[in-house]
Amino acid sequence: MTTLTIFFCGTGSTQFDTTNNNYWNGELVSTLASHHAGREFAEWIVVDGPGTSNLQADELFTKSADYGLSGTLFGKGWEENVLHAMNIIKGKCDWQREQLTETEYNRLKAAGIPIEDVKVEGSWFWRKYNYGERSITQQQLQEQIIKTFRKDGILPTKVNLVGWSRGGISCHMLANAMYNDSALKNIPVNIFAIDPVPGIGNFQEHRVKLNANVKEYVGFYARDERSKGFSCVIPQTATGTRTHIFPIPGRHATLVGNASADGVAGPKVLAEPGQFVRHFAETCLKRWGTPLTKTMNLTDADLKQCGDAMVRDAAKYKAMEKSSYTWFTELDQGERYVSLGSKGVPFSSVKGAIYAPDTGLTTSVLDLAAYRPIR
């Protein structure tokens, strides 16, 4: 039996954000991935977000282009990210990087490995360099890791998904792709999403609605985000899916460890939201069977201290609402405008008996009993 955990980074975020200066203790998704105690590819993977210049291109199980700015603006590349994750689940790539890169070629040459000299093709203006073929591709190595270390068969028995921003929406997309695949439809899925934001024009059904294969959904949402085009998604879940949604003070990046006063850059000022979300991400993942090291293990007293600090700093979080990642801000009756499924509604209107707790996005960080369903 294998529990596979897939970590989807947000737009512009990568697996290397564990040491990004914008996050005082590491960006949440990349850091959680680095703390997984199991075998990469067999038991976990981390997927760089759209708009990251395709740093993982050589390792993907499906071919992807470098979408550049269109990745940042429109999420281009996340469909390939989802297909890559699907292929990882199945343990079989549909594409391999067969040619050596210049860096690999130079490393092998320097080590004295007998390989052919680089071939130069084309005219002076259109010169191309062929560095030769890999004897074994990255994908072949990873497929073998999966075959060797997944227990009781290639397909995992459970899939846990974690994602921030467009990475959170990627969790929705992957869960739906699994549901529509006959080989993966019956694998139970759990999702921990942090402020899932699809961007303008990306509210199609497979991004805002979930099917019955999702057994539990936990979402944390930034109460004080006001950037135009940053409407977050509270997905429509299936009957029987345990659904938990919580509001947290701060902006989009505040929830994953940015502790600056404006939610962009600066010294550690408002760290409590990130600590709060990280603790419950770790709690949920461990409860779902994901082995983690270096967990926070906050006590009720620690959580109360975090909650008290967030309430005390209410004016600082309120001031964040004047900032925008996209130069423009938007309001709906003085609060954030969100997408409930595909319907736009005010932030605080999202509550009711389908959620546990039923206070939904009006839940207080001081009400620790409200978090009991996810502990």
mmCIF file of C-alpha atoms in Angstrom, residues 1-9 14-18 27-48 56 59-61 81 84-91 141-143 145-147 149-151 154-162 174 285 289-293:
data_model
loop_
_atom_site.group_PDB
_atom_site.id
_atom_site.type_symbol
_atom_site.label_atom_id
_atom_site.label_comp_id
_atom_site.label_asym_id
_atom_site.label_seq_id
_atom_site.Cartn_x
_atom_site.Cartn_y
_atom_site.Cartn_z
ATOM 1 C CA MET A 1 0.000 0.000 0.000
ATOM 2 C CA THR A 2 1.409 3.382 -1.029
ATOM 3 C CA THR A 3 0.205 6.868 -0.176
ATOM 4 C CA LEU A 4 1.407 9.265 -2.876
ATOM 5 C CA THR A 5 1.596 12.964 -2.001
ATOM 6 C CA ILE A 6 1.789 15.575 -4.765
ATOM 7 C CA PHE A 7 2.847 19.143 -3.960
ATOM 8 C CA PHE A 8 1.801 21.813 -6.487
ATOM 9 C CA CYS A 9 3.687 25.108 -6.182
ATOM 10 C CA THR A 14 9.360 26.411 -7.332
ATOM 11 C CA GLN A 15 10.710 23.555 -5.267
ATOM 12 C CA PHE A 16 13.668 25.819 -4.379
ATOM 13 C CA ASP A 17 11.528 28.338 -2.475
ATOM 14 C CA THR A 18 12.518 26.633 0.751
ATOM 15 C CA GLU A 27 7.489 28.865 1.372
ATOM 16 C CA LEU A 28 4.943 26.378 2.685
ATOM 17 C CA VAL A 29 4.403 23.967 -0.246
ATOM 18 C CA SER A 30 8.065 23.578 -1.221
ATOM 19 C CA THR A 31 9.055 23.242 2.437
ATOM 20 C CA LEU A 32 6.445 20.562 3.134
ATOM 21 C CA ALA A 33 7.752 18.642 0.122
ATOM 22 C CA SER A 34 11.332 18.899 1.407
ATOM 23 C CA HIS A 35 10.166 17.469 4.743
ATOM 24 C CA HIS A 36 8.585 14.337 3.241
ATOM 25 C CA ALA A 37 10.248 11.330 4.829
ATOM 26 C CA GLY A 38 9.651 8.941 1.920
ATOM 27 C CA ARG A 39 11.083 8.178 -1.515
ATOM 28 C CA GLU A 40 10.736 10.862 -4.199
ATOM 29 C CA PHE A 41 8.737 9.762 -7.271
ATOM 30 C CA ALA A 42 7.522 6.599 -5.539
ATOM 31 C CA GLU A 43 5.871 8.362 -2.596
ATOM 32 C CA TRP A 44 5.965 12.092 -3.404
ATOM 33 C CA ILE A 45 6.700 14.674 -6.057
ATOM 34 C CA VAL A 46 6.820 18.462 -6.119
ATOM 35 C CA VAL A 47 5.675 20.314 -9.243
ATOM 36 C CA ASP A 48 6.922 23.820 -10.028
ATOM 37 C CA GLN A 56 11.780 20.852 -14.351
ATOM 38 C CA GLU A 59 12.348 15.481 -15.476
ATOM 39 C CA LEU A 60 8.685 15.766 -16.464
ATOM 40 C CA PHE A 61 6.801 12.648 -17.529
ATOM 41 C CA ASN A 81 1.769 19.730 -14.930
ATOM 42 C CA HIS A 84 2.802 14.845 -15.608
ATOM 43 C CA ALA A 85 1.256 14.098 -12.202
ATOM 44 C CA MET A 86 -1.193 11.645 -13.811
ATOM 45 C CA ASN A 87 1.710 9.799 -15.427
ATOM 46 C CA ILE A 88 3.622 9.726 -12.138
ATOM 47 C CA ILE A 89 0.579 8.142 -10.482
ATOM 48 C CA LYS A 90 0.528 5.489 -13.213
ATOM 49 C CA GLY A 91 4.306 5.092 -13.122
ATOM 50 C CA LEU A 141 15.373 6.114 -13.766
ATOM 51 C CA GLN A 142 12.254 7.518 -12.139
ATOM 52 C CA GLU A 143 10.030 4.779 -13.577
ATOM 53 C CA ILE A 145 12.212 3.972 -8.650
ATOM 54 C CA ILE A 146 8.419 3.789 -8.823
ATOM 55 C CA LYS A 147 8.460 0.082 -9.763
ATOM 56 C CA PHE A 149 9.516 1.254 -4.083
ATOM 57 C CA ARG A 150 5.749 1.330 -4.526
ATOM 58 C CA LYS A 151 4.294 -1.456 -2.450
ATOM 59 C CA ILE A 154 2.308 0.512 -9.230
ATOM 60 C CA LEU A 155 -0.902 2.419 -8.512
ATOM 61 C CA PRO A 156 -1.010 4.127 -5.106
ATOM 62 C CA THR A 157 -3.834 3.293 -2.741
ATOM 63 C CA LYS A 158 -4.329 6.952 -1.771
ATOM 64 C CA VAL A 159 -3.331 10.325 -3.240
ATOM 65 C CA ASN A 160 -2.890 13.431 -1.100
ATOM 66 C CA LEU A 161 -2.680 16.792 -2.863
ATOM 67 C CA VAL A 162 -1.285 20.070 -1.541
ATOM 68 C CA LEU A 174 -5.785 16.591 -11.066
ATOM 69 C CA LEU A 285 -1.126 15.363 5.884
ATOM 70 C CA GLY A 289 -0.838 9.039 5.935
ATOM 71 C CA THR A 290 1.908 11.340 4.597
ATOM 72 C CA PRO A 291 5.139 10.897 6.614
ATOM 73 C CA LEU A 292 6.708 14.264 7.504
ATOM 74 C CA THR A 293 9.780 15.373 9.420
#
